[in-house]
């Protein structure tokens, strides 16, 4: 792997790699490169992957667009987060499981005052979830369910019986993005990571609460009618983000952008 941007801060590994060569970064190097900024409030980061022609999925899943390095960064971003926020449809399609404790990050998380693994927070209006799955029955940290005040009380009770922590983040059946961020921050979750799906990311974008986008550009073409990384209604004025870093490995570009 080599760092392409910022060009004034080339890593020693990249400088010594030689023409066309690259070495795998350690998990510590990746964690340093993707460290959350020091802020007073919550910081919402998204991690997504896109093909060259704009597809955020292939046949409903992101895995075909990914790579080994992308999955290492995926794991690193999870290990740095307090909570991973994900939409219910993505939980169903991707077969989400609880985040696991990783020995490689144990000391780093302890020093940051974090538990052994991030919580998973599922955003859902209907609570149409299988509460017998490991995500609810055997997480290291109780899974959070974010829903609206008008959610079906029977489904809320089912979630609570399964051990989930239900947080209300909307006056209707659905979740309001700003209230979701605030509800999680009120529970001490300041380092937020969302992994989509596209509809949820689109809601965060429209609500102007997304602080950072980590986007893997996959050197693939898919054609078809797959969703982009963010869906839903268009914003009135396109939001500007500034690049903070670009890494490259095996043709994949691992980019980071922060909201201006």
PDB file of C-alpha atoms in Angstrom:
ATOM      1  CA  UNK A   1       0.000   0.000   0.000  1.00  0.00           C
ATOM      2  CA  UNK A   2       1.150   3.549  -0.693  1.00  0.00           C
ATOM      3  CA  UNK A   3      -0.083   6.969   0.314  1.00  0.00           C
ATOM      4  CA  UNK A   4      -0.919   9.231  -2.622  1.00  0.00           C
ATOM      5  CA  UNK A   5      -2.309  12.161  -0.650  1.00  0.00           C
ATOM      6  CA  UNK A   6      -1.334  14.300   1.158  1.00  0.00           C
ATOM      7  CA  UNK A   7       1.813  14.386  -0.952  1.00  0.00           C
ATOM      8  CA  UNK A   8       3.759  16.296   1.708  1.00  0.00           C
ATOM      9  CA  UNK A   9       3.344  13.467   4.199  1.00  0.00           C
ATOM     10  CA  UNK A  10       4.530  10.341   2.412  1.00  0.00           C
ATOM     11  CA  UNK A  11       4.940   7.399   4.755  1.00  0.00           C
ATOM     12  CA  UNK A  12       8.398   5.795   5.109  1.00  0.00           C
ATOM     13  CA  UNK A  13       6.915   2.549   3.901  1.00  0.00           C
ATOM     14  CA  UNK A  14       5.733   4.185   0.691  1.00  0.00           C
ATOM     15  CA  UNK A  15       9.053   5.981   0.117  1.00  0.00           C
ATOM     16  CA  UNK A  16      11.044   2.793   0.535  1.00  0.00           C
ATOM     17  CA  UNK A  17       8.767   0.554  -1.454  1.00  0.00           C
ATOM     18  CA  UNK A  18      10.451   1.180  -4.770  1.00  0.00           C
ATOM     19  CA  UNK A  19       8.936   1.605  -8.200  1.00  0.00           C
ATOM     20  CA  UNK A  20       5.566  -0.123  -8.433  1.00  0.00           C
ATOM     21  CA  UNK A  21       6.061  -2.026  -5.172  1.00  0.00           C
ATOM     22  CA  UNK A  22       3.988  -1.710  -2.029  1.00  0.00           C
ATOM     23  CA  UNK A  23       3.989  -3.360   1.388  1.00  0.00           C
ATOM     24  CA  UNK A  24       1.032  -4.193   3.560  1.00  0.00           C
ATOM     25  CA  UNK A  25       0.495  -1.705   6.352  1.00  0.00           C
ATOM     26  CA  UNK A  26       0.230  -3.007   9.900  1.00  0.00           C
ATOM     27  CA  UNK A  27      -3.053  -2.652  11.764  1.00  0.00           C
ATOM     28  CA  UNK A  28      -1.413  -0.044  13.998  1.00  0.00           C
ATOM     29  CA  UNK A  29      -0.470   2.015  10.938  1.00  0.00           C
ATOM     30  CA  UNK A  30      -4.011   1.762   9.603  1.00  0.00           C
ATOM     31  CA  UNK A  31      -5.458   2.726  12.987  1.00  0.00           C
ATOM     32  CA  UNK A  32      -3.193   5.779  13.150  1.00  0.00           C
ATOM     33  CA  UNK A  33      -4.141   6.772   9.599  1.00  0.00           C
ATOM     34  CA  UNK A  34      -7.878   6.484  10.327  1.00  0.00           C
ATOM     35  CA  UNK A  35      -7.910   7.844  13.890  1.00  0.00           C
ATOM     36  CA  UNK A  36     -10.977   9.881  14.805  1.00  0.00           C
ATOM     37  CA  UNK A  37     -10.355  13.616  15.211  1.00  0.00           C
ATOM     38  CA  UNK A  38     -10.485  15.149  18.686  1.00  0.00           C
ATOM     39  CA  UNK A  39     -13.867  16.865  18.936  1.00  0.00           C
ATOM     40  CA  UNK A  40     -16.213  17.960  21.726  1.00  0.00           C
ATOM     41  CA  UNK A  41     -19.221  16.203  20.248  1.00  0.00           C
ATOM     42  CA  UNK A  42     -20.073  13.146  18.143  1.00  0.00           C
ATOM     43  CA  UNK A  43     -18.302  12.446  14.851  1.00  0.00           C
ATOM     44  CA  UNK A  44     -20.240  10.466  12.244  1.00  0.00           C
ATOM     45  CA  UNK A  45     -18.099   8.633   9.708  1.00  0.00           C
ATOM     46  CA  UNK A  46     -19.380   6.505   6.826  1.00  0.00           C
ATOM     47  CA  UNK A  47     -17.493   3.643   5.218  1.00  0.00           C
ATOM     48  CA  UNK A  48     -18.667   2.596   1.758  1.00  0.00           C
ATOM     49  CA  UNK A  49     -17.367   0.966  -1.410  1.00  0.00           C
ATOM     50  CA  UNK A  50     -18.200   1.916  -5.005  1.00  0.00           C
ATOM     51  CA  UNK A  51     -17.392   0.519  -8.426  1.00  0.00           C
ATOM     52  CA  UNK A  52     -15.939   2.799 -11.102  1.00  0.00           C
ATOM     53  CA  UNK A  53     -19.377   3.178 -12.648  1.00  0.00           C
ATOM     54  CA  UNK A  54     -21.018   4.189  -9.375  1.00  0.00           C
ATOM     55  CA  UNK A  55     -22.503   0.925  -8.083  1.00  0.00           C
ATOM     56  CA  UNK A  56     -22.577   0.585  -4.315  1.00  0.00           C
ATOM     57  CA  UNK A  57     -23.555  -3.086  -4.514  1.00  0.00           C
ATOM     58  CA  UNK A  58     -23.512  -6.050  -6.873  1.00  0.00           C
ATOM     59  CA  UNK A  59     -26.496  -8.388  -6.702  1.00  0.00           C
ATOM     60  CA  UNK A  60     -27.526  -6.719  -3.458  1.00  0.00           C
ATOM     61  CA  UNK A  61     -24.214  -7.101  -1.623  1.00  0.00           C
ATOM     62  CA  UNK A  62     -21.057  -5.018  -1.281  1.00  0.00           C
ATOM     63  CA  UNK A  63     -18.636  -7.949  -0.923  1.00  0.00           C
ATOM     64  CA  UNK A  64     -18.091  -8.517  -4.702  1.00  0.00           C
ATOM     65  CA  UNK A  65     -16.662  -4.979  -4.945  1.00  0.00           C
ATOM     66  CA  UNK A  66     -14.316  -5.418  -1.994  1.00  0.00           C
ATOM     67  CA  UNK A  67     -10.758  -6.696  -1.514  1.00  0.00           C
ATOM     68  CA  UNK A  68      -8.553  -8.089   1.240  1.00  0.00           C
ATOM     69  CA  UNK A  69      -7.151  -4.641   2.043  1.00  0.00           C
ATOM     70  CA  UNK A  70     -10.626  -3.135   1.988  1.00  0.00           C
ATOM     71  CA  UNK A  71     -11.729  -5.695   4.583  1.00  0.00           C
ATOM     72  CA  UNK A  72      -8.677  -4.881   6.756  1.00  0.00           C
ATOM     73  CA  UNK A  73      -9.658  -1.213   6.670  1.00  0.00           C
ATOM     74  CA  UNK A  74     -13.280  -2.206   7.323  1.00  0.00           C
ATOM     75  CA  UNK A  75     -12.170  -4.064  10.450  1.00  0.00           C
ATOM     76  CA  UNK A  76      -9.924  -1.219  11.551  1.00  0.00           C
ATOM     77  CA  UNK A  77     -12.700   1.356  11.235  1.00  0.00           C
ATOM     78  CA  UNK A  78     -14.965  -0.867  13.321  1.00  0.00           C
ATOM     79  CA  UNK A  79     -12.255  -1.293  15.939  1.00  0.00           C
ATOM     80  CA  UNK A  80     -11.936   2.490  16.291  1.00  0.00           C
ATOM     81  CA  UNK A  81     -15.683   3.141  16.650  1.00  0.00           C
ATOM     82  CA  UNK A  82     -17.901   3.265  19.717  1.00  0.00           C
ATOM     83  CA  UNK A  83     -20.919   2.187  17.687  1.00  0.00           C
ATOM     84  CA  UNK A  84     -21.653   0.941  14.159  1.00  0.00           C
ATOM     85  CA  UNK A  85     -24.925   2.345  12.791  1.00  0.00           C
ATOM     86  CA  UNK A  86     -26.631   0.300  10.084  1.00  0.00           C
ATOM     87  CA  UNK A  87     -30.013   0.131   8.378  1.00  0.00           C
ATOM     88  CA  UNK A  88     -32.325  -2.818   8.925  1.00  0.00           C
ATOM     89  CA  UNK A  89     -32.314  -3.782   5.236  1.00  0.00           C
ATOM     90  CA  UNK A  90     -28.518  -4.006   5.262  1.00  0.00           C
ATOM     91  CA  UNK A  91     -28.690  -6.173   8.391  1.00  0.00           C
ATOM     92  CA  UNK A  92     -30.978  -8.552   6.520  1.00  0.00           C
ATOM     93  CA  UNK A  93     -29.057  -8.560   3.206  1.00  0.00           C
ATOM     94  CA  UNK A  94     -25.529  -8.730   4.608  1.00  0.00           C
ATOM     95  CA  UNK A  95     -26.251 -11.138   7.448  1.00  0.00           C
ATOM     96  CA  UNK A  96     -24.912  -8.843  10.162  1.00  0.00           C
ATOM     97  CA  UNK A  97     -23.318 -10.396  13.216  1.00  0.00           C
ATOM     98  CA  UNK A  98     -22.139  -8.774  16.454  1.00  0.00           C
ATOM     99  CA  UNK A  99     -18.837  -6.914  16.335  1.00  0.00           C
ATOM    100  CA  UNK A 100     -16.090  -9.017  17.884  1.00  0.00           C
ATOM    101  CA  UNK A 101     -13.295  -8.101  20.258  1.00  0.00           C
ATOM    102  CA  UNK A 102      -9.918  -8.102  18.552  1.00  0.00           C
ATOM    103  CA  UNK A 103      -6.746  -8.535  20.568  1.00  0.00           C
ATOM    104  CA  UNK A 104      -4.804  -6.310  18.152  1.00  0.00           C
ATOM    105  CA  UNK A 105      -6.903  -3.305  19.185  1.00  0.00           C
ATOM    106  CA  UNK A 106      -7.515  -4.141  22.860  1.00  0.00           C
ATOM    107  CA  UNK A 107      -4.954  -1.728  24.307  1.00  0.00           C
ATOM    108  CA  UNK A 108      -5.936   1.057  21.932  1.00  0.00           C
ATOM    109  CA  UNK A 109      -9.612   0.709  22.878  1.00  0.00           C
ATOM    110  CA  UNK A 110      -8.795   0.547  26.581  1.00  0.00           C
ATOM    111  CA  UNK A 111      -6.711   3.718  26.352  1.00  0.00           C
ATOM    112  CA  UNK A 112      -9.620   5.461  24.596  1.00  0.00           C
ATOM    113  CA  UNK A 113     -12.032   4.418  27.351  1.00  0.00           C
ATOM    114  CA  UNK A 114     -13.898   2.036  25.052  1.00  0.00           C
ATOM    115  CA  UNK A 115     -15.322  -1.409  25.697  1.00  0.00           C
ATOM    116  CA  UNK A 116     -13.962  -4.566  24.055  1.00  0.00           C
ATOM    117  CA  UNK A 117     -16.014  -4.094  20.859  1.00  0.00           C
ATOM    118  CA  UNK A 118     -18.325  -1.500  19.321  1.00  0.00           C
ATOM    119  CA  UNK A 119     -22.061  -1.801  19.707  1.00  0.00           C
ATOM    120  CA  UNK A 120     -24.203  -2.349  16.607  1.00  0.00           C
ATOM    121  CA  UNK A 121     -27.098   0.115  16.279  1.00  0.00           C
ATOM    122  CA  UNK A 122     -29.865  -0.909  13.878  1.00  0.00           C
ATOM    123  CA  UNK A 123     -32.057   1.832  12.409  1.00  0.00           C
ATOM    124  CA  UNK A 124     -35.580   0.531  11.768  1.00  0.00           C
ATOM    125  CA  UNK A 125     -39.125   1.860  11.621  1.00  0.00           C
ATOM    126  CA  UNK A 126     -40.885  -1.515  11.427  1.00  0.00           C
ATOM    127  CA  UNK A 127     -38.569  -3.523  13.715  1.00  0.00           C
ATOM    128  CA  UNK A 128     -38.950  -6.308  11.157  1.00  0.00           C
ATOM    129  CA  UNK A 129     -35.886  -8.124  12.448  1.00  0.00           C
ATOM    130  CA  UNK A 130     -35.086 -11.705  13.400  1.00  0.00           C
ATOM    131  CA  UNK A 131     -34.376 -11.382  17.114  1.00  0.00           C
ATOM    132  CA  UNK A 132     -33.144 -14.985  17.298  1.00  0.00           C
ATOM    133  CA  UNK A 133     -29.997 -14.085  15.344  1.00  0.00           C
ATOM    134  CA  UNK A 134     -26.584 -13.811  17.093  1.00  0.00           C
ATOM    135  CA  UNK A 135     -26.700 -10.026  16.586  1.00  0.00           C
ATOM    136  CA  UNK A 136     -29.303  -9.998  19.363  1.00  0.00           C
ATOM    137  CA  UNK A 137     -28.688 -13.227  21.284  1.00  0.00           C
ATOM    138  CA  UNK A 138     -24.906 -13.180  21.753  1.00  0.00           C
ATOM    139  CA  UNK A 139     -23.299  -9.747  21.295  1.00  0.00           C
ATOM    140  CA  UNK A 140     -20.378  -8.691  23.499  1.00  0.00           C
ATOM    141  CA  UNK A 141     -22.108  -5.330  23.815  1.00  0.00           C
ATOM    142  CA  UNK A 142     -25.932  -5.174  23.722  1.00  0.00           C
ATOM    143  CA  UNK A 143     -27.269  -4.329  20.279  1.00  0.00           C
ATOM    144  CA  UNK A 144     -29.082  -1.000  20.035  1.00  0.00           C
ATOM    145  CA  UNK A 145     -32.329  -0.575  18.079  1.00  0.00           C
ATOM    146  CA  UNK A 146     -33.134   2.968  16.933  1.00  0.00           C
ATOM    147  CA  UNK A 147     -36.773   3.513  16.072  1.00  0.00           C
ATOM    148  CA  UNK A 148     -39.595   6.053  16.250  1.00  0.00           C
ATOM    149  CA  UNK A 149     -42.087   6.807  18.999  1.00  0.00           C
ATOM    150  CA  UNK A 150     -44.928   5.365  16.900  1.00  0.00           C
ATOM    151  CA  UNK A 151     -43.246   1.988  16.391  1.00  0.00           C
ATOM    152  CA  UNK A 152     -45.324  -1.155  16.985  1.00  0.00           C
ATOM    153  CA  UNK A 153     -45.248  -1.712  20.789  1.00  0.00           C
ATOM    154  CA  UNK A 154     -45.269  -5.503  20.344  1.00  0.00           C
ATOM    155  CA  UNK A 155     -42.137  -5.342  18.182  1.00  0.00           C
ATOM    156  CA  UNK A 156     -40.489  -3.002  20.682  1.00  0.00           C
ATOM    157  CA  UNK A 157     -41.173  -5.490  23.484  1.00  0.00           C
ATOM    158  CA  UNK A 158     -39.823  -8.326  21.316  1.00  0.00           C
ATOM    159  CA  UNK A 159     -36.607  -6.396  20.778  1.00  0.00           C
ATOM    160  CA  UNK A 160     -36.242  -5.706  24.487  1.00  0.00           C
ATOM    161  CA  UNK A 161     -36.939  -9.352  25.389  1.00  0.00           C
ATOM    162  CA  UNK A 162     -34.127 -10.305  23.004  1.00  0.00           C
ATOM    163  CA  UNK A 163     -31.759  -8.088  25.006  1.00  0.00           C
ATOM    164  CA  UNK A 164     -31.643  -5.102  22.631  1.00  0.00           C
ATOM    165  CA  UNK A 165     -31.575  -1.550  23.944  1.00  0.00           C
ATOM    166  CA  UNK A 166     -34.373   0.357  22.198  1.00  0.00           C
ATOM    167  CA  UNK A 167     -33.823   4.094  21.713  1.00  0.00           C
ATOM    168  CA  UNK A 168     -36.542   6.395  20.401  1.00  0.00           C
ATOM    169  CA  UNK A 169     -35.150   8.845  17.840  1.00  0.00           C
ATOM    170  CA  UNK A 170     -38.235  10.173  16.069  1.00  0.00           C
ATOM    171  CA  UNK A 171     -41.779  11.335  16.785  1.00  0.00           C
ATOM    172  CA  UNK A 172     -43.358   9.125  14.097  1.00  0.00           C
ATOM    173  CA  UNK A 173     -42.645   5.508  13.169  1.00  0.00           C
ATOM    174  CA  UNK A 174     -39.295   6.348  11.573  1.00  0.00           C
ATOM    175  CA  UNK A 175     -35.946   7.633  12.795  1.00  0.00           C
ATOM    176  CA  UNK A 176     -34.802  11.236  12.440  1.00  0.00           C
ATOM    177  CA  UNK A 177     -31.063  11.261  11.650  1.00  0.00           C
ATOM    178  CA  UNK A 178     -30.167  14.182  13.914  1.00  0.00           C
ATOM    179  CA  UNK A 179     -32.019  12.650  16.826  1.00  0.00           C
ATOM    180  CA  UNK A 180     -30.348   9.297  16.189  1.00  0.00           C
ATOM    181  CA  UNK A 181     -26.896  10.872  16.424  1.00  0.00           C
ATOM    182  CA  UNK A 182     -27.908  12.761  19.567  1.00  0.00           C
ATOM    183  CA  UNK A 183     -29.446   9.664  21.189  1.00  0.00           C
ATOM    184  CA  UNK A 184     -26.277   7.674  20.637  1.00  0.00           C
ATOM    185  CA  UNK A 185     -24.076  10.539  21.844  1.00  0.00           C
ATOM    186  CA  UNK A 186     -26.181  10.798  25.014  1.00  0.00           C
ATOM    187  CA  UNK A 187     -25.211   7.179  25.725  1.00  0.00           C
ATOM    188  CA  UNK A 188     -21.525   8.011  25.353  1.00  0.00           C
ATOM    189  CA  UNK A 189     -21.165   6.872  21.746  1.00  0.00           C
ATOM    190  CA  UNK A 190     -19.219   9.770  20.218  1.00  0.00           C
ATOM    191  CA  UNK A 191     -17.199   7.894  17.580  1.00  0.00           C
ATOM    192  CA  UNK A 192     -19.933   6.826  15.173  1.00  0.00           C
ATOM    193  CA  UNK A 193     -19.465   4.679  12.089  1.00  0.00           C
ATOM    194  CA  UNK A 194     -22.184   3.930   9.555  1.00  0.00           C
ATOM    195  CA  UNK A 195     -21.845   1.187   6.957  1.00  0.00           C
ATOM    196  CA  UNK A 196     -25.095   1.996   5.152  1.00  0.00           C
ATOM    197  CA  UNK A 197     -27.044   0.928   3.378  1.00  0.00           C
ATOM    198  CA  UNK A 198     -27.574   3.525   0.694  1.00  0.00           C
ATOM    199  CA  UNK A 199     -30.943   4.722   1.987  1.00  0.00           C
ATOM    200  CA  UNK A 200     -29.621   5.288   5.508  1.00  0.00           C
ATOM    201  CA  UNK A 201     -26.532   7.081   4.222  1.00  0.00           C
ATOM    202  CA  UNK A 202     -28.752   9.242   2.032  1.00  0.00           C
ATOM    203  CA  UNK A 203     -30.776  10.222   5.098  1.00  0.00           C
ATOM    204  CA  UNK A 204     -27.632  11.202   6.991  1.00  0.00           C
ATOM    205  CA  UNK A 205     -26.451  13.248   4.006  1.00  0.00           C
ATOM    206  CA  UNK A 206     -29.817  14.997   3.630  1.00  0.00           C
ATOM    207  CA  UNK A 207     -29.859  15.839   7.349  1.00  0.00           C
ATOM    208  CA  UNK A 208     -26.308  17.269   7.069  1.00  0.00           C
ATOM    209  CA  UNK A 209     -25.000  15.178   9.965  1.00  0.00           C
ATOM    210  CA  UNK A 210     -22.348  13.207   8.066  1.00  0.00           C
ATOM    211  CA  UNK A 211     -18.897  14.466   9.059  1.00  0.00           C
ATOM    212  CA  UNK A 212     -16.649  12.136   7.082  1.00  0.00           C
ATOM    213  CA  UNK A 213     -16.830   9.666   4.203  1.00  0.00           C
ATOM    214  CA  UNK A 214     -14.341   6.821   3.844  1.00  0.00           C
ATOM    215  CA  UNK A 215     -14.895   5.631   0.279  1.00  0.00           C
ATOM    216  CA  UNK A 216     -13.184   2.680  -1.354  1.00  0.00           C
ATOM    217  CA  UNK A 217     -13.047   3.068  -5.118  1.00  0.00           C
ATOM    218  CA  UNK A 218     -13.095  -0.453  -6.506  1.00  0.00           C
ATOM    219  CA  UNK A 219     -11.397  -0.888  -9.929  1.00  0.00           C
ATOM    220  CA  UNK A 220     -14.433  -2.738 -11.234  1.00  0.00           C
ATOM    221  CA  UNK A 221     -17.304  -2.084 -13.626  1.00  0.00           C
ATOM    222  CA  UNK A 222     -20.699  -3.653 -12.987  1.00  0.00           C
ATOM    223  CA  UNK A 223     -23.250  -1.947 -15.297  1.00  0.00           C
ATOM    224  CA  UNK A 224     -26.801  -2.897 -14.303  1.00  0.00           C
ATOM    225  CA  UNK A 225     -29.052  -0.823 -12.082  1.00  0.00           C
ATOM    226  CA  UNK A 226     -27.388  -1.242  -8.669  1.00  0.00           C
ATOM    227  CA  UNK A 227     -27.904   1.471  -6.088  1.00  0.00           C
ATOM    228  CA  UNK A 228     -25.317   4.162  -5.554  1.00  0.00           C
ATOM    229  CA  UNK A 229     -23.741   4.470  -2.095  1.00  0.00           C
ATOM    230  CA  UNK A 230     -26.359   7.051  -1.062  1.00  0.00           C
ATOM    231  CA  UNK A 231     -30.019   6.980  -2.064  1.00  0.00           C
ATOM    232  CA  UNK A 232     -33.225   8.859  -1.403  1.00  0.00           C
ATOM    233  CA  UNK A 233     -34.284  12.384  -2.343  1.00  0.00           C
ATOM    234  CA  UNK A 234     -31.631  14.752  -3.668  1.00  0.00           C
ATOM    235  CA  UNK A 235     -30.372  17.558  -1.450  1.00  0.00           C
ATOM    236  CA  UNK A 236     -31.202  21.103  -2.503  1.00  0.00           C
ATOM    237  CA  UNK A 237     -27.572  22.177  -2.694  1.00  0.00           C
ATOM    238  CA  UNK A 238     -24.770  19.608  -3.193  1.00  0.00           C
ATOM    239  CA  UNK A 239     -22.656  19.357  -0.065  1.00  0.00           C
ATOM    240  CA  UNK A 240     -18.926  19.956  -0.370  1.00  0.00           C
ATOM    241  CA  UNK A 241     -16.362  17.631   1.189  1.00  0.00           C
ATOM    242  CA  UNK A 242     -12.581  18.025   1.120  1.00  0.00           C
ATOM    243  CA  UNK A 243     -10.117  15.145   0.643  1.00  0.00           C
ATOM    244  CA  UNK A 244      -7.963  14.329   3.655  1.00  0.00           C
ATOM    245  CA  UNK A 245      -6.129  11.236   2.440  1.00  0.00           C
ATOM    246  CA  UNK A 246      -5.866   8.785  -0.456  1.00  0.00           C
ATOM    247  CA  UNK A 247      -4.248   5.361  -0.164  1.00  0.00           C
ATOM    248  CA  UNK A 248      -3.717   2.931  -3.050  1.00  0.00           C
ATOM    249  CA  UNK A 249      -3.276  -0.819  -3.107  1.00  0.00           C
ATOM    250  CA  UNK A 250      -3.648  -3.228  -6.049  1.00  0.00           C
ATOM    251  CA  UNK A 251      -5.621  -0.649  -8.026  1.00  0.00           C
ATOM    252  CA  UNK A 252      -8.085   0.114  -5.205  1.00  0.00           C
ATOM    253  CA  UNK A 253      -8.211   3.702  -3.924  1.00  0.00           C
ATOM    254  CA  UNK A 254      -9.021   4.214  -0.249  1.00  0.00           C
ATOM    255  CA  UNK A 255     -10.164   7.801   0.107  1.00  0.00           C
ATOM    256  CA  UNK A 256     -11.260   9.985   3.032  1.00  0.00           C
ATOM    257  CA  UNK A 257     -13.304  13.166   2.744  1.00  0.00           C
ATOM    258  CA  UNK A 258     -14.415  15.560   5.489  1.00  0.00           C
ATOM    259  CA  UNK A 259     -17.328  17.945   5.361  1.00  0.00           C
ATOM    260  CA  UNK A 260     -16.242  21.527   4.751  1.00  0.00           C
TER     261      UNK A 260
END
